[in-house]
CSV table of C-alpha atoms in Angstrom, one decimal:
chain,number,residue,atom,x,y,z
A,1,MET,CA,39.4,22.0,11.1
A,2,GLN,CA,39.2,22.4,14.3
A,3,ALA,CA,36.2,25.1,13.6
A,4,VAL,CA,34.6,22.3,11.7
A,5,GLU,CA,34.5,19.7,15.0
A,6,GLU,CA,33.0,22.0,16.6
A,7,GLY,CA,30.2,22.4,14.2
A,8,GLY,CA,30.0,19.3,14.4
A,9,GLY,CA,29.1,18.7,17.5
A,10,GLY,CA,27.0,21.6,17.3
A,11,GLU,CA,24.7,19.8,15.1
A,12,GLU,CA,25.1,16.8,17.5
A,13,ARG,CA,24.4,18.3,20.5
A,14,ASN,CA,20.8,20.1,18.9
A,15,ALA,CA,20.0,16.6,17.2
A,16,ARG,CA,20.3,15.6,21.1
A,17,PHE,CA,17.9,18.2,22.5
A,18,GLU,CA,15.5,18.1,19.8
A,19,GLU,CA,15.7,14.9,20.4
A,20,ASN,CA,15.1,14.8,24.4
A,21,ASP,CA,12.4,17.8,23.7
A,22,LEU,CA,10.5,15.9,21.4
A,23,ASP,CA,10.5,12.6,24.3
A,24,LEU,CA,9.7,15.3,26.9
A,25,GLU,CA,6.1,15.7,24.4
A,26,ILE,CA,5.5,12.7,23.7
A,27,SER,CA,5.7,12.3,27.8
A,28,LYS,CA,3.4,14.8,28.8
A,29,LEU,CA,0.7,13.5,25.9
A,30,ARG,CA,0.4,10.1,27.5
A,31,GLY,CA,-0.2,11.7,31.0
A,32,ARG,CA,-3.8,12.5,29.0
A,33,TRP,CA,-6.3,10.2,28.9
A,34,GLU,CA,-7.3,12.0,25.6
A,35,LEU,CA,-4.8,10.3,24.2
A,36,ALA,CA,-6.0,6.9,25.1
A,37,SER,CA,-9.1,7.8,24.4
A,38,VAL,CA,-8.1,8.4,20.7
A,39,LEU,CA,-6.3,5.8,20.6
A,40,ASN,CA,-9.0,3.4,21.8
A,41,PHE,CA,-11.3,4.8,19.1
A,42,LEU,CA,-9.4,4.9,16.3
A,43,ASP,CA,-8.8,1.2,16.7
A,44,VAL,CA,-13.3,0.5,17.2
A,45,PHE,CA,-14.1,2.3,14.2
A,46,GLY,CA,-10.6,1.2,11.9
A,47,PRO,CA,-13.3,-0.5,9.8
A,48,ILE,CA,-15.4,2.7,8.9
A,49,LEU,CA,-13.0,4.8,9.0
A,50,GLY,CA,-11.2,3.4,6.3
A,51,LYS,CA,-7.8,0.6,5.7
A,52,ASP,CA,-6.0,3.7,4.0
A,53,LEU,CA,-5.6,4.8,7.4
A,54,ASN,CA,-2.9,2.1,9.5
A,55,LEU,CA,-1.5,4.8,11.7
A,56,SER,CA,0.5,3.6,14.8
A,57,ALA,CA,0.7,5.2,18.4
A,58,GLU,CA,4.0,6.5,17.3
A,59,ASP,CA,2.8,8.1,14.1
A,60,ILE,CA,0.3,9.6,16.0
A,61,GLU,CA,1.9,10.9,19.2
A,62,ILE,CA,5.2,11.8,16.8
A,63,GLY,CA,2.8,14.1,14.6
A,64,LEU,CA,1.1,16.1,17.5
A,65,VAL,CA,4.5,17.0,19.0
A,66,LYS,CA,5.8,18.0,15.0
A,67,PRO,CA,2.9,17.8,13.1
A,68,ASP,CA,3.4,16.4,9.5
A,69,ALA,CA,1.8,14.3,6.2
A,70,SER,CA,0.9,11.6,8.6
A,71,LEU,CA,-1.1,13.6,11.0
A,72,ALA,CA,-2.6,15.9,8.2
A,73,ARG,CA,-3.8,12.4,6.3
A,74,LEU,CA,-5.8,11.7,10.0
A,75,HIS,CA,-7.7,14.6,10.6
A,76,ILE,CA,-8.9,14.2,6.4
A,77,GLN,CA,-10.0,10.5,6.9
A,78,LEU,CA,-12.3,12.1,10.0
A,79,LEU,CA,-13.5,14.7,8.5
A,80,LYS,CA,-14.3,13.2,5.6
A,81,GLY,CA,-17.2,11.8,7.5
A,82,ILE,CA,-18.5,14.3,8.6
A,83,PRO,CA,-21.1,16.6,6.6
A,84,PRO,CA,-20.4,19.2,5.0
A,85,VAL,CA,-17.5,18.0,3.3
A,86,SER,CA,-15.7,21.0,1.9
A,87,LYS,CA,-14.6,20.6,-1.6
A,88,THR,CA,-10.9,22.5,-0.6
A,89,LEU,CA,-10.0,19.2,1.9
A,90,GLU,CA,-7.3,17.5,0.2
A,91,ASP,CA,-6.1,21.0,-0.8
A,92,SER,CA,-2.3,21.4,1.0
A,93,ASP,CA,-3.3,22.3,4.9
A,94,LYS,CA,-6.4,23.3,4.4
A,95,TRP,CA,-8.0,20.6,6.6
A,96,VAL,CA,-7.3,23.4,9.9
A,97,THR,CA,-10.4,25.2,8.0
A,98,ALA,CA,-12.5,22.4,8.1
A,99,LEU,CA,-11.2,21.0,11.4
A,100,CYS,CA,-12.1,24.8,13.1
A,101,LYS,CA,-15.9,25.0,10.9
A,102,ASN,CA,-16.5,21.5,12.7
A,103,LEU,CA,-15.6,22.4,15.9
A,104,THR,CA,-16.7,25.6,16.6
A,105,THR,CA,-20.0,24.2,16.5
A,106,TRP,CA,-19.6,20.9,18.3
A,107,TRP,CA,-16.7,21.9,21.0
A,108,PRO,CA,-20.1,22.7,24.1
A,109,TRP,CA,-21.4,19.3,24.0
A,110,VAL,CA,-17.9,17.5,22.7
A,111,ALA,CA,-15.5,19.4,24.8
A,112,LYS,CA,-15.0,21.9,28.1
A,113,GLY,CA,-13.2,25.5,28.0
A,114,GLU,CA,-12.4,27.5,25.8
A,115,ILE,CA,-11.1,26.0,22.0
A,116,PRO,CA,-8.2,26.5,21.1
A,117,LEU,CA,-8.4,27.1,17.7
A,118,VAL,CA,-11.1,29.0,15.4
A,119,PRO,CA,-11.2,30.4,11.9
A,120,SER,CA,-9.7,33.3,11.0
A,121,LYS,CA,-9.7,33.9,7.3
A,122,GLY,CA,-7.2,31.6,6.6
A,123,VAL,CA,-4.7,32.4,9.5
A,124,GLU,CA,-5.3,29.9,11.8
A,125,ILE,CA,-3.8,27.5,9.0
A,126,SER,CA,-0.4,28.8,10.7
A,127,LYS,CA,-1.3,29.3,14.3
A,128,TYR,CA,-2.4,25.6,14.4
A,129,LYS,CA,1.4,24.8,13.8
A,130,GLU,CA,2.7,27.1,16.6
A,131,LEU,CA,-0.1,25.4,18.8
A,132,ASP,CA,0.6,23.5,21.9
A,133,PRO,CA,0.8,19.8,21.3
A,134,LEU,CA,-1.7,19.2,24.1
A,135,ASP,CA,-3.8,21.8,22.6
A,136,ARG,CA,-3.8,19.8,19.1
A,137,LEU,CA,-4.6,17.0,20.8
A,138,LEU,CA,-7.9,18.1,22.4
A,139,LEU,CA,-8.5,19.7,19.1
A,140,LEU,CA,-8.2,15.7,17.9
A,141,LYS,CA,-10.5,14.4,20.8
A,142,ALA,CA,-12.9,16.7,20.4
A,143,LEU,CA,-12.9,15.7,16.7
A,144,CYS,CA,-13.2,11.8,17.0
A,145,GLU,CA,-16.3,12.4,19.4
A,146,VAL,CA,-18.1,14.5,16.9
A,147,ARG,CA,-16.9,11.6,14.4
A,148,ALA,CA,-18.7,8.6,16.6
A,149,GLN,CA,-21.9,10.4,15.9
A,150,GLN,CA,-22.6,10.0,13.2
A,151,HIS,CA,-24.7,8.3,11.6
A,152,ASP,CA,-23.0,5.5,10.7
A,153,ALA,CA,-20.9,4.8,13.6
A,154,VAL,CA,-23.9,4.9,15.3
A,155,SER,CA,-25.2,2.0,12.8
A,156,TYR,CA,-22.1,-0.4,12.9
A,157,ILE,CA,-22.2,0.0,17.6
A,158,ASN,CA,-26.3,-1.3,17.3
A,159,ASP,CA,-25.4,-3.7,14.6
A,160,ALA,CA,-23.0,-5.2,16.2
A,161,LEU,CA,-24.4,-5.3,19.5
A,162,LYS,CA,-27.1,-6.8,17.6
A,163,GLU,CA,-25.4,-9.5,16.7
A,164,GLY,CA,-23.7,-10.5,19.8
A,165,THR,CA,-21.0,-8.3,20.3
A,166,GLN,CA,-19.9,-7.4,23.6
A,167,ILE,CA,-20.0,-3.8,25.1
A,168,SER,CA,-16.7,-4.0,26.2
A,169,THR,CA,-15.5,-4.0,22.6
A,170,PHE,CA,-16.8,-0.7,22.9
A,171,ARG,CA,-16.2,0.1,26.3
A,172,LYS,CA,-13.5,-0.7,27.9
A,173,ASP,CA,-13.0,-2.2,31.7
A,174,ALA,CA,-10.2,-1.8,34.3
A,175,VAL,CA,-8.6,-5.1,34.5
A,176,GLY,CA,-8.0,-3.8,38.4
A,177,ARG,CA,-9.5,-1.2,40.1
A,178,ASP,CA,-8.6,-1.2,44.0
A,179,GLY,CA,-10.0,0.8,47.3
A,180,THR,CA,-7.3,3.2,47.2
A,181,GLY,CA,-9.4,5.1,43.5
A,182,THR,CA,-6.3,3.6,41.4
A,183,SER,CA,-7.4,1.9,38.5
A,184,TYR,CA,-5.9,-0.2,35.4
A,185,TRP,CA,-6.5,-0.5,32.3
A,186,TYR,CA,-4.8,-1.9,29.4
A,187,ASP,CA,-5.4,-1.7,26.3
A,188,ALA,CA,-4.4,-3.0,22.9
A,189,THR,CA,-5.2,-2.8,18.7
A,190,SER,CA,-7.5,-4.8,16.9
A,191,LYS,CA,-4.0,-6.0,14.9
A,192,GLY,CA,-2.3,-6.2,18.0
A,193,GLN,CA,0.7,-3.2,16.5
A,194,SER,CA,0.5,-1.6,20.2
A,195,HIS,CA,0.1,-2.1,23.4
A,196,ARG,CA,-0.5,0.4,26.5
A,197,LEU,CA,-1.0,0.0,29.8
A,198,TYR,CA,-2.4,3.3,32.0
A,199,ARG,CA,-2.8,3.5,35.7
A,200,GLU,CA,-5.7,6.5,36.3
A,201,ILE,CA,-5.4,7.6,40.0
A,202,ILE,CA,-8.3,9.7,41.3
A,203,THR,CA,-8.1,11.9,44.4
A,204,SER,CA,-10.7,14.2,45.6
A,205,ASP,CA,-9.3,18.7,46.7
A,206,SER,CA,-11.9,20.1,48.8
A,207,ILE,CA,-13.1,23.3,48.3
A,208,PRO,CA,-14.6,25.4,51.1
A,209,ASN,CA,-18.2,26.5,51.2
A,210,ASP,CA,-18.8,29.8,52.1
A,211,LYS,CA,-23.2,29.5,52.3
A,212,ASP,CA,-23.0,26.1,54.4
A,213,GLU,CA,-19.9,26.6,55.9
A,214,GLU,CA,-18.7,22.8,54.8
A,215,CYS,CA,-16.3,21.3,51.7
A,216,LEU,CA,-17.3,20.1,48.0
A,217,SER,CA,-15.0,17.8,46.9
A,218,LEU,CA,-13.6,17.7,43.1
A,219,PRO,CA,-12.3,14.5,41.7
A,220,THR,CA,-8.9,15.3,40.6
A,221,ILE,CA,-7.7,12.7,37.7
A,222,GLN,CA,-4.3,11.7,37.4
A,223,TRP,CA,-3.6,10.1,34.2
A,224,GLU,CA,-0.7,7.6,33.2
A,225,THR,CA,1.0,5.7,30.7
A,226,LEU,CA,3.6,2.7,32.6
A,227,ALA,CA,4.5,0.6,29.4
A,228,SER,CA,4.3,0.9,25.7
A,229,ASN,CA,6.8,-1.6,24.7
A,230,LEU,CA,8.0,-4.9,25.8
A,231,GLU,CA,11.0,-3.7,28.0
A,232,ASP,CA,8.5,-2.0,29.9
A,233,PHE,CA,5.9,-4.6,30.0
A,234,SER,CA,8.7,-6.7,30.9
A,235,LYS,CA,9.4,-4.2,34.1
A,236,VAL,CA,6.0,-3.4,35.2
A,237,ALA,CA,5.2,-7.4,35.6
A,238,GLU,CA,8.1,-8.4,37.5
A,239,LYS,CA,7.6,-5.2,39.9
A,240,PHE,CA,3.2,-6.1,40.4
A,241,ALA,CA,4.4,-9.7,41.0
A,242,ILE,CA,6.1,-9.3,44.3
A,243,SER,CA,3.8,-6.2,45.2
A,244,LYS,CA,1.5,-6.8,48.3
A,245,SER,CA,-1.3,-5.0,46.8
A,246,ALA,CA,-3.8,-7.8,45.2
A,247,VAL,CA,-5.0,-5.9,42.4
A,248,GLU,CA,-1.2,-5.2,41.1
A,249,VAL,CA,-0.5,-9.2,41.4
A,250,ALA,CA,-3.6,-10.1,39.6
A,251,VAL,CA,-2.1,-7.1,36.9
A,252,SER,CA,1.3,-9.0,36.6
A,253,MET,CA,-0.8,-12.2,35.5
A,254,LYS,CA,-2.8,-10.6,33.4
A,255,LEU,CA,0.7,-8.8,31.6
A,256,GLN,CA,2.4,-11.8,31.7
A,257,ASP,CA,-1.0,-13.9,30.3
A,258,ASP,CA,-1.4,-12.1,27.7
A,259,ALA,CA,0.8,-8.7,26.5
A,260,ILE,CA,3.7,-10.3,26.7
A,261,PRO,CA,3.8,-13.2,24.5
A,262,ALA,CA,2.3,-11.1,22.1
A,263,LEU,CA,4.8,-8.4,22.3
A,264,GLU,CA,8.0,-10.9,21.7
A,265,LYS,CA,5.9,-12.8,19.1
A,266,LEU,CA,5.9,-8.5,16.6
A,267,ARG,CA,9.4,-8.4,18.5
A,268,LYS,CA,10.2,-11.4,16.4
A,269,LYS,CA,8.3,-10.7,13.9
A,270,LYS,CA,9.4,-7.4,13.1
A,271,GLU,CA,13.3,-9.2,13.8
A,272,ARG,CA,12.6,-11.6,10.9
A,273,ALA,CA,11.5,-8.5,8.7
A,274,ILE,CA,14.8,-6.9,10.0
A,275,LYS,CA,16.8,-9.8,8.9
A,276,GLN,CA,14.6,-10.5,5.9
A,277,LYS,CA,15.5,-6.7,4.4
A,278,GLN,CA,19.5,-6.5,5.0
A,279,ARG,CA,19.8,-10.1,3.6
A,280,GLN,CA,18.3,-8.6,0.0
A,281,ASP,CA,20.6,-5.5,0.5
A,282,MET,CA,23.1,-7.7,0.6
A,283,LEU,CA,21.9,-9.7,-2.6
A,284,LEU,CA,21.3,-6.0,-4.5
A,285,LYS,CA,25.2,-4.8,-3.0
A,286,LYS,CA,26.6,-8.3,-3.9
A,287,ASP,CA,25.3,-8.8,-7.7
A,288,PHE,CA,26.0,-4.8,-8.6
A,289,GLN,CA,29.7,-5.6,-7.5
A,290,ASN,CA,29.6,-8.3,-9.5
A,291,SER,CA,28.5,-6.7,-12.9
A,292,HIS,CA,30.2,-3.7,-11.6
A,293,TYR,CA,33.8,-6.1,-11.7
A,294,SER,CA,32.7,-8.2,-14.9
A,295,GLY,CA,32.4,-4.6,-16.4
A,296,ASN,CA,29.6,-6.1,-18.3
A,297,THR,CA,25.7,-4.9,-16.6
A,298,ARG,CA,23.9,-7.7,-19.3
A,299,SER,CA,25.0,-10.8,-21.4
A,300,CYS,CA,26.0,-9.2,-25.0
A,301,ARG,CA,23.7,-10.8,-27.6
A,302,THR,CA,25.4,-11.6,-31.3
A,303,ARG,CA,23.5,-9.6,-33.7
A,304,ARG,CA,22.6,-10.6,-37.4
A,305,PRO,CA,22.4,-7.9,-39.6
A,306,ILE,CA,18.7,-7.2,-41.3
A,307,SER,CA,17.8,-7.5,-44.8
A,308,TYR,CA,14.1,-7.2,-46.3
A,309,THR,CA,15.2,-9.5,-49.5
A,310,PHE,CA,13.1,-12.8,-49.6
A,311,VAL,CA,16.1,-15.3,-50.2
A,312,GLU,CA,18.3,-14.2,-47.3
A,313,ASN,CA,15.5,-13.7,-44.3
A,314,HIS,CA,13.1,-17.6,-45.7
A,315,GLY,CA,17.8,-19.2,-46.4
A,316,SER,CA,18.0,-22.0,-48.9
A,317,SER,CA,15.9,-25.3,-49.5
A,318,GLU,CA,18.8,-26.8,-48.2
A,319,GLU,CA,18.3,-24.7,-44.8
A,320,ASP,CA,15.2,-24.7,-44.4
A,321,GLY,CA,14.4,-28.8,-45.8
A,322,VAL,CA,12.0,-27.5,-48.1
A,323,ASP,CA,12.5,-29.1,-52.0
A,324,GLY,CA,13.7,-26.5,-53.5
A,325,GLU,CA,10.5,-24.5,-54.3
A,326,LEU,CA,10.6,-21.2,-51.8
A,327,GLY,CA,14.5,-20.4,-52.8
A,328,ASN,CA,13.2,-19.9,-56.2
A,329,LEU,CA,10.2,-18.2,-57.0
A,330,GLU,CA,11.4,-15.8,-58.4
A,331,ALA,CA,11.2,-17.5,-61.5
A,332,PRO,CA,8.1,-18.0,-63.6
A,333,SER,CA,10.2,-21.4,-65.4
A,334,SER,CA,10.8,-22.7,-61.7
A,335,HIS,CA,7.0,-24.2,-61.2
A,336,ALA,CA,7.5,-25.7,-63.8
A,337,VAL,CA,7.5,-29.8,-63.6
A,338,SER,CA,9.3,-32.6,-66.3
A,339,TYR,CA,7.9,-35.3,-67.5
A,340,PRO,CA,9.2,-38.4,-69.5
A,341,LYS,CA,7.7,-37.5,-73.2
A,342,GLY,CA,4.9,-39.8,-74.3
A,343,VAL,CA,2.8,-39.1,-70.6
A,344,ARG,CA,0.1,-36.4,-70.9
A,345,CYS,CA,-0.4,-34.8,-67.7
A,346,SER,CA,-2.0,-31.6,-66.9
A,347,LYS,CA,0.5,-29.0,-66.8
A,348,ARG,CA,-1.7,-26.2,-65.6
A,349,LEU,CA,-2.3,-28.9,-62.4
A,350,ALA,CA,1.6,-28.8,-62.8
A,351,GLY,CA,2.2,-25.1,-61.3
A,352,VAL,CA,2.4,-23.6,-64.8
A,353,PRO,CA,0.8,-19.9,-64.6
A,354,SER,CA,-1.2,-19.5,-67.5
A,355,HIS,CA,-0.6,-15.9,-67.0
A,356,THR,CA,1.6,-13.9,-65.3
A,357,ILE,CA,0.5,-11.8,-62.3
A,358,LEU,CA,0.8,-8.1,-62.2
A,359,GLU,CA,1.3,-6.3,-59.3
A,360,SER,CA,-0.9,-3.5,-59.2
A,361,ARG,CA,-3.8,-5.9,-59.3
A,362,GLY,CA,-6.5,-5.0,-55.5
A,363,LEU,CA,-6.5,-6.7,-52.5
A,364,THR,CA,-9.1,-9.0,-54.0
A,365,ALA,CA,-7.9,-10.3,-56.8
A,366,LYS,CA,-4.5,-10.8,-54.7
A,367,GLN,CA,-6.3,-12.8,-51.9
A,368,ARG,CA,-8.0,-14.6,-54.1
A,369,LEU,CA,-4.9,-16.1,-56.8
A,370,ARG,CA,-2.9,-16.6,-52.7
A,371,GLN,CA,-5.9,-18.9,-51.8
A,372,ARG,CA,-5.7,-20.7,-55.6
A,373,PRO,CA,-2.9,-23.6,-54.9
A,374,THR,CA,0.8,-22.7,-56.6
A,375,ARG,CA,1.4,-26.5,-56.5
A,376,ASN,CA,-0.5,-29.6,-56.4
A,377,SER,CA,1.8,-32.2,-55.0
A,378,ALA,CA,-0.3,-35.3,-54.9
A,379,MET,CA,-1.1,-34.7,-58.7
A,380,GLU,CA,2.4,-35.6,-59.9
A,381,SER,CA,2.1,-39.1,-59.9
A,382,ILE,CA,-0.8,-39.4,-61.5
A,383,ASN,CA,-1.7,-39.0,-65.1
A,384,VAL,CA,-4.8,-36.4,-65.7
A,385,SER,CA,-6.1,-35.9,-69.3
A,386,ASP,CA,-7.5,-32.6,-69.9
A,387,SER,CA,-9.5,-31.4,-73.4
A,388,GLU,CA,-6.5,-29.1,-74.0
A,389,ASP,CA,-3.8,-31.6,-73.9
A,390,GLU,CA,-5.4,-33.5,-75.9
A,391,ALA,CA,-6.2,-31.4,-78.4
A,392,ARG,CA,-2.9,-30.5,-78.9
A,393,GLU,CA,-1.3,-33.6,-79.0
A,394,GLY,CA,-4.3,-34.5,-82.3
A,395,LYS,CA,-3.0,-31.9,-83.9
A,396,ARG,CA,0.8,-32.8,-83.8
A,397,ASP,CA,0.0,-36.8,-84.9
A,398,LEU,CA,-1.3,-35.2,-88.2
A,399,SER,CA,1.5,-33.3,-88.6
A,400,GLU,CA,3.9,-36.1,-88.7
A,401,SER,CA,1.7,-38.0,-90.7
A,402,THR,CA,1.8,-35.2,-93.4
């Protein structure tokens, strides 16, 4: 028993360790401006990338740390817009090979340094999963740059600018910048699902120059994600509100006016969705328990035995409200109608068949006989003279007189 408990504790420690590693890797990714560029690209060019690509910033971060189906779907959607499109793009992990082939050509124009992954006869698929999350981020950032230079993306921007769309829609402006080289950037997706606050610090490093005996200054960019949820935005806004820097005070006002109300509305929406889901689960559970205790999962219905006889299917004449015809169709004599003596009327119109209907007749004959009325109720009380009936009556009178 003790060994089991120790094993369970070990699993919990491993889970906490993996969670801490995940948070650490995500914090490293949030310290790179390339991640902010990727998120902004996906928001700006969302209309041409497709409606199916619905990934949050957290989904992309987790996928970069631990490659999953969401990350693969993102790369496949981007690669579909870069010709030539590989026919095996939808196959399992074949998108990695297509990614390497495209970026090998474009890398010098869209990125710096050496490309982290090159095609190597399928080995690149396993190597991609072993890469550092930062290298996977660089590959994704380069792929977004290549996608932005395609014809449909360029036309999308030009058409939007001609219609009067502001350039700030495609190129973000800092919400605040002070004289020390510190800038603040606020980015929110068009659907309001993701909000981020970044801080950019630019410093200069001096490198000595032997020829001119002067120092060259190279800028160093330090990027930081200050807030990504409601709690973070509230803390930053409260901290900047009492700051001595006018830029930070302005940033605090911007957050209180735009970011915090939007995040509060988003949280309430998520809470309502969670409560509705819990309520539905409780109702389903309650219905299942009630049906389990009652012993019946559905209502019982009385079933009548099936019979293929005409009388049993149609019932008696009293049940159906018919004057007795349907229940006696089998007897040919049931069609005959009795009249008082001395009344002459047509027996043919009264419903007496002139000959027996054979079952072996063709379909056309059956349809023709079906159209002929078996009984004309309107003619019951009308005396109709018939040449055949008159001839019979005349012969009968002559025989009696003789």
